[in-house]
Coordinates of C-alpha atoms and ligand atoms in Angstrom, one line a residue:
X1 CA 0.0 0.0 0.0
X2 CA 1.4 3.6 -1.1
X3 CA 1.3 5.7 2.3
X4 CA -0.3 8.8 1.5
X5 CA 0.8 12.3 2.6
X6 CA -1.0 14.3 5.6
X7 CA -2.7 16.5 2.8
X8 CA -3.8 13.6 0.8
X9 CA -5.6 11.9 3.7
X10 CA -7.2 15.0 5.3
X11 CA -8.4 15.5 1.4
X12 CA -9.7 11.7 1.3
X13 CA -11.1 11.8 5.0
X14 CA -13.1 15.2 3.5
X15 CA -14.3 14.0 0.7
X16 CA -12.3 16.9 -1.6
X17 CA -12.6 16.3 -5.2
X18 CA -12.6 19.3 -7.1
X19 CA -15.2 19.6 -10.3
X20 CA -13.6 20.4 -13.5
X21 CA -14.3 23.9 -14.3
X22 CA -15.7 22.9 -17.4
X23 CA -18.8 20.5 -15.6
X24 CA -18.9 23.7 -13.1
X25 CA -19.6 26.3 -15.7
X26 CA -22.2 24.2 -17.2
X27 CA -24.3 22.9 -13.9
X28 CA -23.6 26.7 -13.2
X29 CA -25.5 27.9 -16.1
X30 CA -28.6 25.6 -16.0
X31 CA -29.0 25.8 -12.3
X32 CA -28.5 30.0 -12.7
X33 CA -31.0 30.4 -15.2
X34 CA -33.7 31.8 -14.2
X35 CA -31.1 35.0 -12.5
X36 CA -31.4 33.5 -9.0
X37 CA -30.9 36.5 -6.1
X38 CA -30.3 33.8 -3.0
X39 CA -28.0 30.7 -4.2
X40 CA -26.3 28.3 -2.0
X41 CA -23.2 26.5 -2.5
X42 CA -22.9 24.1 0.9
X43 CA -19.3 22.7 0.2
X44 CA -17.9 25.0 -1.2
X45 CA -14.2 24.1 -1.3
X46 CA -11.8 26.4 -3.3
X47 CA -14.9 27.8 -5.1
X48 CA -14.9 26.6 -8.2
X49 CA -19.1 26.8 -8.5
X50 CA -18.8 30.7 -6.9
X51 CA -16.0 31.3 -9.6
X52 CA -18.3 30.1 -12.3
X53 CA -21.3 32.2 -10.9
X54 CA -18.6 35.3 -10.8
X55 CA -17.8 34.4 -14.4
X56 CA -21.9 34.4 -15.6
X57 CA -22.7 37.9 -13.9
X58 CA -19.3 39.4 -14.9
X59 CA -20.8 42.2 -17.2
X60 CA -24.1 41.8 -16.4
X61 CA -26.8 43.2 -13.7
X62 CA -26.9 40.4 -11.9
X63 CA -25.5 40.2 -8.1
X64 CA -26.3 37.3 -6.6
X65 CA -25.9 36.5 -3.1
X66 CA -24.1 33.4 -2.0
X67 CA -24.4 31.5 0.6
X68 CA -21.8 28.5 1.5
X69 CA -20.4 26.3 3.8
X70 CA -17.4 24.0 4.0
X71 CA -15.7 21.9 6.9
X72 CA -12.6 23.5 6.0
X73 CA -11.7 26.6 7.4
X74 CA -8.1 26.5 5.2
X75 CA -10.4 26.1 2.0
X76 CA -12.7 28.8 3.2
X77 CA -9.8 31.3 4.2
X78 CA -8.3 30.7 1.1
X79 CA -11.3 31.4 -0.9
X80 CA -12.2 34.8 1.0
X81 CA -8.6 35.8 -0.5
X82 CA -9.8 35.0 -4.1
X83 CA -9.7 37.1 -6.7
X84 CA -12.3 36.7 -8.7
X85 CA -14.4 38.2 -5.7
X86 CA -13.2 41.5 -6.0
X87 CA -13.3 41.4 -9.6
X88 CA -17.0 40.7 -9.8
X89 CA -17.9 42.1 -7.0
X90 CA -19.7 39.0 -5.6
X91 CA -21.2 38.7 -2.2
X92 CA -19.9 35.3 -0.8
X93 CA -20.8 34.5 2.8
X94 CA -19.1 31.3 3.6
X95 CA -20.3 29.5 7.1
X96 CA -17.3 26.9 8.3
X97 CA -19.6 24.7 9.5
X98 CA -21.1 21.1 8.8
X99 CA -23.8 21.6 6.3
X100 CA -25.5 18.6 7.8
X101 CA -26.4 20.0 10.9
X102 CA -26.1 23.6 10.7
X103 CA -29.1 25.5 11.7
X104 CA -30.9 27.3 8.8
X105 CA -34.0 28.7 8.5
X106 CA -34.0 30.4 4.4
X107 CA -34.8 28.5 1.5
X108 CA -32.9 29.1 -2.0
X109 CA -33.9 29.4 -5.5
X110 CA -30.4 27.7 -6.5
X111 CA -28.1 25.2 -5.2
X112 CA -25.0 23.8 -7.0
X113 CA -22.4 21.6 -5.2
X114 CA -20.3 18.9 -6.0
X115 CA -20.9 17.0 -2.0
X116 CA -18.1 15.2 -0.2
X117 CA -18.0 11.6 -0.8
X118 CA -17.3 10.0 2.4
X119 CA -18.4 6.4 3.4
X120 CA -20.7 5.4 6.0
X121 CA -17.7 4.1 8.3
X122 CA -15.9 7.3 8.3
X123 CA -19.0 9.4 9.0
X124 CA -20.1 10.5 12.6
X125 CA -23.7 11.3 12.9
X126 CA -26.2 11.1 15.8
X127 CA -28.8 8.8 15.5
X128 CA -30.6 11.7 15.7
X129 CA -29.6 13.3 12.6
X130 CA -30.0 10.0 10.6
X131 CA -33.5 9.9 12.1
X132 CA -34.2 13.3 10.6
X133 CA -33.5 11.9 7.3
X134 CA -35.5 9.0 7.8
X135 CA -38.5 11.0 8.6
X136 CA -38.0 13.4 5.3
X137 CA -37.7 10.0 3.5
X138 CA -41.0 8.5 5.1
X139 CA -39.0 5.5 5.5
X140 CA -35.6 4.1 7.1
X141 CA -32.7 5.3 5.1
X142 CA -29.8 3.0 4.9
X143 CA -26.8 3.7 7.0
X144 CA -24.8 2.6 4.6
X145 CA -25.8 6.0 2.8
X146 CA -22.7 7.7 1.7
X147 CA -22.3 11.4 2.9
X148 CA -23.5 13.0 -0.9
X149 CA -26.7 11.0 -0.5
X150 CA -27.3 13.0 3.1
X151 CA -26.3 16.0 1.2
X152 CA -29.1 15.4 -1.9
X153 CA -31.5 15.1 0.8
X154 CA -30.8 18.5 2.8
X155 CA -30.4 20.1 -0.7
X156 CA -33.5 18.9 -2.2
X157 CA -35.1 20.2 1.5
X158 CA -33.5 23.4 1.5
X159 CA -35.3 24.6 -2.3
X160 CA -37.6 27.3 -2.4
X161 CA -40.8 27.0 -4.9
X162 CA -39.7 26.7 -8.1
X163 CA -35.8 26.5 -7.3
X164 CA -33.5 24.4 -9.2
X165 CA -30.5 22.5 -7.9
X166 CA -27.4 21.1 -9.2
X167 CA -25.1 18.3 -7.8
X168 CA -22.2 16.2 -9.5
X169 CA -22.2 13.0 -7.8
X170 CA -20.5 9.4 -8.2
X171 CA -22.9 7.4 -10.3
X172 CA -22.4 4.7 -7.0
X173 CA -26.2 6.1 -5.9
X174 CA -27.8 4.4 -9.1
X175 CA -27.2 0.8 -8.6
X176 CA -26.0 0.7 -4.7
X177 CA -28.6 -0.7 -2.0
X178 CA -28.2 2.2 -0.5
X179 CA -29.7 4.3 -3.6
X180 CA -32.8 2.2 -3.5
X181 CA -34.6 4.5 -0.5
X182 CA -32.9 7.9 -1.8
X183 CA -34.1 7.1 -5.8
X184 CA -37.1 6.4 -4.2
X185 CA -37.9 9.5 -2.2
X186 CA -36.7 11.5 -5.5
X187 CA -39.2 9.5 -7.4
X188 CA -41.8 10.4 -5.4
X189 CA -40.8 14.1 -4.5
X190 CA -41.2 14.1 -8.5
X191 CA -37.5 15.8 -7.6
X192 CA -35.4 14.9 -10.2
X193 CA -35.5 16.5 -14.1
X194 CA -32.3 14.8 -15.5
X195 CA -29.5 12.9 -14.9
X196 CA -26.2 13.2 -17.0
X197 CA -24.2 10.2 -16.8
X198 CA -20.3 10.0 -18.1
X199 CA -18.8 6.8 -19.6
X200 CA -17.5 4.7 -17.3
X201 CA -13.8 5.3 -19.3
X202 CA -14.1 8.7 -19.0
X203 CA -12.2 10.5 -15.7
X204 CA -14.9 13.2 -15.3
X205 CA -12.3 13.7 -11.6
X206 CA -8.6 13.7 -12.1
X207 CA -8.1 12.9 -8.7
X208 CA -10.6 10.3 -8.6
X209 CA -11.5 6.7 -10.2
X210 CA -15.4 7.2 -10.0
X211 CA -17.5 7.3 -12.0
X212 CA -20.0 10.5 -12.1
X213 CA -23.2 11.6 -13.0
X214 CA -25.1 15.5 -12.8
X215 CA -27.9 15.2 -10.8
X216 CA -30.6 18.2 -11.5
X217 CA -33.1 18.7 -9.6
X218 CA -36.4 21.3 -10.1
X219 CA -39.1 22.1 -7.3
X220 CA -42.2 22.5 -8.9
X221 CA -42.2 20.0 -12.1
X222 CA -45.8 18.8 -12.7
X223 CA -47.1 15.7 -12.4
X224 CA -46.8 14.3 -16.0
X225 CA -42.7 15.8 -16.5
X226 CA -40.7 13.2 -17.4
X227 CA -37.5 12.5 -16.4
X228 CA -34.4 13.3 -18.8
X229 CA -31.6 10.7 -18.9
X230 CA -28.8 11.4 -21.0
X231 CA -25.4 9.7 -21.4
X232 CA -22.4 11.0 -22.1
X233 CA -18.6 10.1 -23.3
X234 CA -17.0 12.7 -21.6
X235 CA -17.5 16.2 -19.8
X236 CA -16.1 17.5 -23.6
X237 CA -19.4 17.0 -24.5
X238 CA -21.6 18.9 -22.6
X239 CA -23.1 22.0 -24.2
X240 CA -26.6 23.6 -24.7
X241 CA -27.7 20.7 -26.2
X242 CA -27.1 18.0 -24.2
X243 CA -30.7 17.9 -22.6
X244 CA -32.1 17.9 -25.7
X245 CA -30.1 15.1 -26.4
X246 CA -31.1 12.5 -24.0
X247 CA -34.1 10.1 -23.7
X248 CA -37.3 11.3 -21.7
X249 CA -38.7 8.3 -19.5
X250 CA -42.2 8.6 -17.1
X251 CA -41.1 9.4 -13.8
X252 CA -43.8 6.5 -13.2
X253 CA -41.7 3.9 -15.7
X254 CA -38.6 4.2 -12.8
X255 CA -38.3 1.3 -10.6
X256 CA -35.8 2.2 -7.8
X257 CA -35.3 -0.9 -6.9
X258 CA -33.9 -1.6 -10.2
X259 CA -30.2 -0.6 -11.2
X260 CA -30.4 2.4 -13.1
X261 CA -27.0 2.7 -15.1
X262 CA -28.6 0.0 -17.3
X263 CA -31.0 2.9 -18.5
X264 CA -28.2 4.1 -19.9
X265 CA -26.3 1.1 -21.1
X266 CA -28.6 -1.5 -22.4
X267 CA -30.4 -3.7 -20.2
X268 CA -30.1 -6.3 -17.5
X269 CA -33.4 -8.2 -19.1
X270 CA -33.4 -8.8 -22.9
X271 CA -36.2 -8.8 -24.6
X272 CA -36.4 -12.2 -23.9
X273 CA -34.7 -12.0 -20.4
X274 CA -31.5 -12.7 -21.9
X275 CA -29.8 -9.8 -20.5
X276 CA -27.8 -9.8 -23.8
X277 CA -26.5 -7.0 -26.3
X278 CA -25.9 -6.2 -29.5
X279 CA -22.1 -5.5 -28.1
X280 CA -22.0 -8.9 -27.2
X281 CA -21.7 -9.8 -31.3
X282 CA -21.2 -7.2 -32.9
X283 CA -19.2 -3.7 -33.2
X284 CA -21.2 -0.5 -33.7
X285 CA -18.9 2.6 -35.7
X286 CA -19.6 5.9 -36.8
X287 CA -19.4 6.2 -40.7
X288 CA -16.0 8.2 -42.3
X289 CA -15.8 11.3 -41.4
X290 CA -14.3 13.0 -44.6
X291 CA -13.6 16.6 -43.6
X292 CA -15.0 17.9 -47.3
X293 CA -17.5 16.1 -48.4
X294 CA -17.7 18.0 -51.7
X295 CA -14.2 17.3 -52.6
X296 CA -13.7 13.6 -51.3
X297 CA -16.8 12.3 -52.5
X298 CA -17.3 12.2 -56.6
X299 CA -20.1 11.8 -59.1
X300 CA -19.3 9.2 -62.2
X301 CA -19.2 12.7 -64.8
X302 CA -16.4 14.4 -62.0
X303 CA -14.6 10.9 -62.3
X304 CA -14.1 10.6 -66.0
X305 CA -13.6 14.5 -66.2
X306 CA -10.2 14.0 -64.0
X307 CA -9.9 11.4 -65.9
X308 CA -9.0 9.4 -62.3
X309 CA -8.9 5.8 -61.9
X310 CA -11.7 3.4 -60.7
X311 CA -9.4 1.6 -58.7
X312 CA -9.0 5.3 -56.4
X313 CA -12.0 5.2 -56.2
X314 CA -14.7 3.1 -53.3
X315 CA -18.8 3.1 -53.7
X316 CA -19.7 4.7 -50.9
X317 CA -23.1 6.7 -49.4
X318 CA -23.2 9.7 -48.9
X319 CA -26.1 11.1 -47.4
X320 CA -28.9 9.7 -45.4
X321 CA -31.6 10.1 -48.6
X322 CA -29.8 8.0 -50.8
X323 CA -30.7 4.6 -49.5
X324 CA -34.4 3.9 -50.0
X325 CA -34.6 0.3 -50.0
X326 CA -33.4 -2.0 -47.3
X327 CA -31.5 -4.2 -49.2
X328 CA -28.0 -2.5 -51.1
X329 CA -27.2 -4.4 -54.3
X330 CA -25.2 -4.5 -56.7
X331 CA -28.1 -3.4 -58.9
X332 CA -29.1 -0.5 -56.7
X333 CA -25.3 1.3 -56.9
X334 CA -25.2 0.4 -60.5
X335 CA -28.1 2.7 -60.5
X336 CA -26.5 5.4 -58.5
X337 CA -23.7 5.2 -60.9
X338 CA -25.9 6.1 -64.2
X339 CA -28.1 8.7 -62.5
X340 CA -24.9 10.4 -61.7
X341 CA -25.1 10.5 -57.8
X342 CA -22.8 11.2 -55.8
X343 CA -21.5 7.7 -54.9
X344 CA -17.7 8.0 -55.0
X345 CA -15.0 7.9 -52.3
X346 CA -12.0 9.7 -53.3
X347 CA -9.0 7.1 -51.6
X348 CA -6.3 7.0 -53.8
X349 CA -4.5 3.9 -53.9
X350 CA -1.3 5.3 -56.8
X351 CA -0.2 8.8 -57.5
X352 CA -1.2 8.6 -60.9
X353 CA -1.2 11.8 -63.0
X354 CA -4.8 12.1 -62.6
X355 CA -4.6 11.5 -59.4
X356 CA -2.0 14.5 -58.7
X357 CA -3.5 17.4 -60.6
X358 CA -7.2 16.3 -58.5
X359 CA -4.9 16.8 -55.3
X360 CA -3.2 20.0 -57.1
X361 CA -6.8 21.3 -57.2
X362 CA -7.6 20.1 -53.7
X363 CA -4.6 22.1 -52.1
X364 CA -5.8 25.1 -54.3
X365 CA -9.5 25.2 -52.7
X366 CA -7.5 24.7 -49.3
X367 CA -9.2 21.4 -48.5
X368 CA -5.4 20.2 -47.1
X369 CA -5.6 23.2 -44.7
X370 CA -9.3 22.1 -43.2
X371 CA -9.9 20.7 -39.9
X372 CA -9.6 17.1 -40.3
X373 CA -8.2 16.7 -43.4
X374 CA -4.9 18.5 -41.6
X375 CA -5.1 16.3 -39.1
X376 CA -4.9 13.0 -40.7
X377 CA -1.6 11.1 -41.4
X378 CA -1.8 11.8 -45.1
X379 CA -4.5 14.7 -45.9
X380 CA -6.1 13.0 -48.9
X381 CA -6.7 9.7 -47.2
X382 CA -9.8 9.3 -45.8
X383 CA -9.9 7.1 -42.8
X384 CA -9.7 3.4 -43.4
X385 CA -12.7 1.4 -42.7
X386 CA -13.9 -2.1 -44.2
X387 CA -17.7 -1.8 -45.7
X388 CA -20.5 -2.7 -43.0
X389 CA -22.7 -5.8 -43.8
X390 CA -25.3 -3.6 -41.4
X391 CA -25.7 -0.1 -41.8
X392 CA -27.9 1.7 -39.4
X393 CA -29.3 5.4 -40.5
X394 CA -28.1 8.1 -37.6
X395 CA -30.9 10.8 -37.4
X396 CA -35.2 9.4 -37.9
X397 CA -38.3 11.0 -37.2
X398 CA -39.9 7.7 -37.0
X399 CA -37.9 4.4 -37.4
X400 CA -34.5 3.8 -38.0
X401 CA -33.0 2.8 -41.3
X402 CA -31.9 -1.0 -40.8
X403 CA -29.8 -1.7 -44.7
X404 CA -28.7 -4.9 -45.5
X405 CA -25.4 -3.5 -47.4
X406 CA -25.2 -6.7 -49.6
X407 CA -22.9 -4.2 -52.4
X408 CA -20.6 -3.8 -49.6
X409 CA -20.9 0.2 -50.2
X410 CA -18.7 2.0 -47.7
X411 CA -20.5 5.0 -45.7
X412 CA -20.3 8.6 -44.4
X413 CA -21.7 9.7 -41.2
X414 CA -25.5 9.8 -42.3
X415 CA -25.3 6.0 -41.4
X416 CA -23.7 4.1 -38.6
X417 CA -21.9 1.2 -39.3
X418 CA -22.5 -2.6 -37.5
X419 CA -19.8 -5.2 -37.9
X420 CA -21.1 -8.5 -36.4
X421 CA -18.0 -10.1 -34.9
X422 CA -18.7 -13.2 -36.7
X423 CA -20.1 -12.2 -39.8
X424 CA -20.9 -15.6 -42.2
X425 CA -23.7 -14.6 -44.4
X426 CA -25.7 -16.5 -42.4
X427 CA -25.5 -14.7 -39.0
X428 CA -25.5 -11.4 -40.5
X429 CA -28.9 -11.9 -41.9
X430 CA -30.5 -13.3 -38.4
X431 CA -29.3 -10.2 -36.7
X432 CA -30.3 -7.6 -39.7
X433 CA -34.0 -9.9 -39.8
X434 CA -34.1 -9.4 -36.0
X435 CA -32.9 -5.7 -36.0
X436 CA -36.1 -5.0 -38.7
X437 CA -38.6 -6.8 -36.9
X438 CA -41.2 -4.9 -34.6
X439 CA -39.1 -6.9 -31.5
X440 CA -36.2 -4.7 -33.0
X441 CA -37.4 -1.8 -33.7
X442 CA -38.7 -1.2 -30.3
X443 CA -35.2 -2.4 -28.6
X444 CA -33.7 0.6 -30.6
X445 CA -36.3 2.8 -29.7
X446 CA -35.4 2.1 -26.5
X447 CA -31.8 3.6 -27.1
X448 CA -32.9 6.6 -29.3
X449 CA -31.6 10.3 -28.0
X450 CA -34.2 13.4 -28.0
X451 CA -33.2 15.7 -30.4
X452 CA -36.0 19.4 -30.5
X453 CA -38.2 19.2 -33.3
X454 CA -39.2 15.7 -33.2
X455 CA -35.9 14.1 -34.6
X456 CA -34.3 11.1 -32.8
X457 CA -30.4 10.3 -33.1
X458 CA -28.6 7.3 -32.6
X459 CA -24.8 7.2 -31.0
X460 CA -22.5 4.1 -32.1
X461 CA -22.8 2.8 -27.9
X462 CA -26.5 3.6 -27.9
X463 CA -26.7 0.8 -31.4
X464 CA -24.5 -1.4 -29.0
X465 CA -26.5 -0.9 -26.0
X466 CA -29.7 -2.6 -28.2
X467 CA -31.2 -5.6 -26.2
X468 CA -30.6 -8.8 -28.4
X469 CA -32.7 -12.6 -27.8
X470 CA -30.7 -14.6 -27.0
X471 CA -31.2 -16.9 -30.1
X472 CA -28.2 -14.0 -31.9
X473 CA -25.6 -14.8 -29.0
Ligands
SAM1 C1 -16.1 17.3 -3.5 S1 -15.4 18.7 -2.7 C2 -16.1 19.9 -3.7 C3 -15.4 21.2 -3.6 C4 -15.8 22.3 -4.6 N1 -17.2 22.7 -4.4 C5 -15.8 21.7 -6.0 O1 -16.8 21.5 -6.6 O2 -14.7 21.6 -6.6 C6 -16.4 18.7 -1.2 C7 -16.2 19.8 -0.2 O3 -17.0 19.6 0.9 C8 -16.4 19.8 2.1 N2 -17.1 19.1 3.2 C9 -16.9 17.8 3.6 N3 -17.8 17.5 4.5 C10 -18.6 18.6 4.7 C11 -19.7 18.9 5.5 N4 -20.2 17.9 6.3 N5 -20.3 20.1 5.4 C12 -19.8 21.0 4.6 N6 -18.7 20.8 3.8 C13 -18.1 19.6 3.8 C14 -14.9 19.4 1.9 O4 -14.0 20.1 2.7 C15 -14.8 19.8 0.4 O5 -14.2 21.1 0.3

């Protein structure tokens, strides 16, 4: 065992993680939308979350008072020296005191935090302050509650009518025991708006190997609101529209008993109770990516008038219209060809003559200078991808397009690409039959993001995360 330094384990027995000022800033501006006078910040740390509320009124009217508190009277002296403070001219009253049981009579329009993980075993409350929690919870709350949970509880307590809170947390609450009463009492409290959950693989905390979710919460929701859950890579991708992004589900269709990362993920239960897949046979990819479209990709008159090669040449689509049937044939491209669609790949394989005076007139309209051709290897070669035998379209307004690519057509990004890990004709068939039958089409409606206006959108793990029988394993 690595002995840790003083700092480290006064950090560890605090629960001090800081948020990434990139998650702060955006929890910052949902939570802050509505111009908030009275926010509350109750562990507050070095202050990211008041830096962030600094940074959004900087310029503006706004002066909002904060409230916060924090165990830590180093952090807290160290924040009252910040800079930012002066700058914006932010009123920050910070309390050194345990949020848990200090005494507080005001209720807030806004809270943000990021709470202090601690475990049950390190924590030290009465058995009267546990029973406090059990009677906001109308039910015995597990002692193996984690310190965060205690804090979601006060929070949600603490918001006046209409108030909106938001908490990063470790996504440990979701599937635990211990979430079971807490998920629950949110459920009920009709508490919760959305939940953003990071990848698993993605460090959302330096400092930290959990993995973390945005809880936010709005007082006031009616009945009917459903519940937003979204899923996320990394905190890269957070912007104004991830909640647009994600899949609405009935607060009434949440089983807290049940884990919930698997809303996110696929499914413990199949559609036939299988608990399986589509990850477990087969690989899900996003089409190529060419960087200029209007350059890499050809139409048979552009070909001959370069005079370039076939063989530089691959069949490829290139936007979501083009497929109409569900079958791609030989036939079908042949088709493409003599209509004059746009249906070629520009991947050279020599440096003909041809060949050179197209890439010439590439590096004249700047295409070598553009974002991702520059940063490829080689600027003119697209990446490298075998054809699909399933292609899957991205973006529906009703069902997905399931294509059996039978002319073994490479793709762009309209379509998503799945490569069954074993894929004989046979088995490729089964799982394209299965993925275009009404069992199918409802497992990837299951996986389908929110986009405004009605459209859906598929990501490359949400395809994966589609429940298979267990007749395709
Ligand atoms: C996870 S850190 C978050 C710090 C900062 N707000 C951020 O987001 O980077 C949690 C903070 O809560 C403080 N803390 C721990 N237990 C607390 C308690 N019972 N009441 C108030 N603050 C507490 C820790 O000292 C630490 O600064």
């Amino acid at each position: 065992m690595i002995a840790q330094t003083p700092s480290a384990r006064r950090r560890q027995e605090l629960g001090q993680v800081r948020t990434p000022q990139s998650i702060a800033k955006w929890m910052t501006s949902w939570a802050c939308a509505g111009r908030p006078n009275r926010i509350l910040e109750p562990c507050v740390g070095d202050g990211v979350f008041v830096e962030s509320i600094a940074e959004l009124a900087g310029g503006t009217f706004w002066r909002p008072g904060i409230e916060s508190f924090d165990v830590d009277a180093l952090q807290i002296a160290a924040l009252s020296r910040a800079e930012f403070l002066r700058r914006d001219g932010i009123s920050l009253n910070c309390r050194n005191e345990d949020f848990l049981t200090a005494s507080m009579n005001d209720r807030y329009e806004c809270i943000i935090a990021n709470p202090p993980y601690v475990r049950h075993h390190a924590m030290q409350y009465s058995d009267e302050v546990w029973r406090r929690f059990d009677q906001q919870c109308g039910g015995r709350l597990s002692r193996m509650t984690n310190l965060y949970g205690l804090f979601m509880l006060r929070i949600w307590s603490l918001l006046a009518p209409r108030g909106r809170a938001a908490l990063i947390t470790p996504a440990e609450w979701l599937n635990a025991d211990f979430g079971k009463q807490l998920k629950r009492y949110l459920l009920n409290e009709n508490a919760i708006e959305a939940i953003v959950h990071f990848h698993p693989r993605s460090r959302v905390f330096s400092d930290a190997l959990t993995t973390a979710v945005i809880i936010l919460m709005r007082q006031g929701r009616a009945a009917g609101d459903p519940v937003q859950l979204t899923s996320l890579e990394d905190a890269s991708e957070l912007d104004v529209n991830t909640l647009k992004s994600g899949r609405l589900i009935s607060r009434t269709a949440l089983d807290p008993t049940l884990k919930w990362t698997n809303l996110f993920y696929g499914s413990t239960s199949g559609p036939d109770g299988s608990g399986r897949t589509l990850a477990a046979i087969a690989d899900c990819r996003r089409g190529i990516a060419t960087g200029a479209n209007q350059f890499f990709t050809l139409r048979e008159s552009e070909r001959l008038k370069w005079g370039l090669p076939e063989q530089d040449m691959a069949v490829c689509i290139t936007k979501a219209g083009q497929l109409t049937t569900d079958k791609l044939t030989a036939g079908v491209v042949r088709e493409w060809i003599d209509q004059d669609e746009r249906v070629f790949l520009f991947r050279p394989r020599e440096l003909s003559d041809p060949v050179q005076r197209y890439l010439d007139h590439g590096h004249e309209l700047g295409i070598d200078s553009r974002y991702l051709p520059s940063h490829r290897p080689v600027w003119y070669m697209p990446e490298e991808r075998p054809p699909a035998p399933i292609l899957i379209s991205v973006f529906s307004r009703t069902d997905f397009r399931v294509v059996l690519n039978e002319a073994r057509a490479l793709n762009l990004t309209a379509y998503h690409g799945i490569y069954p890990r074993d894929n004989s004709a046979a088995t490729v068939q089964l799982l394209f039959d299965y993925l275009r039958s009404f069992r199918g089409r409802m497992a990837i409606s299951h996986q389908r993001r929110i986009y405004g206006g009605g459209l859906f959108k598929l990501e490359p793990r949400d395809v994966e995360a589609v429940e298979i029988p267990e007749t395709l394993v």
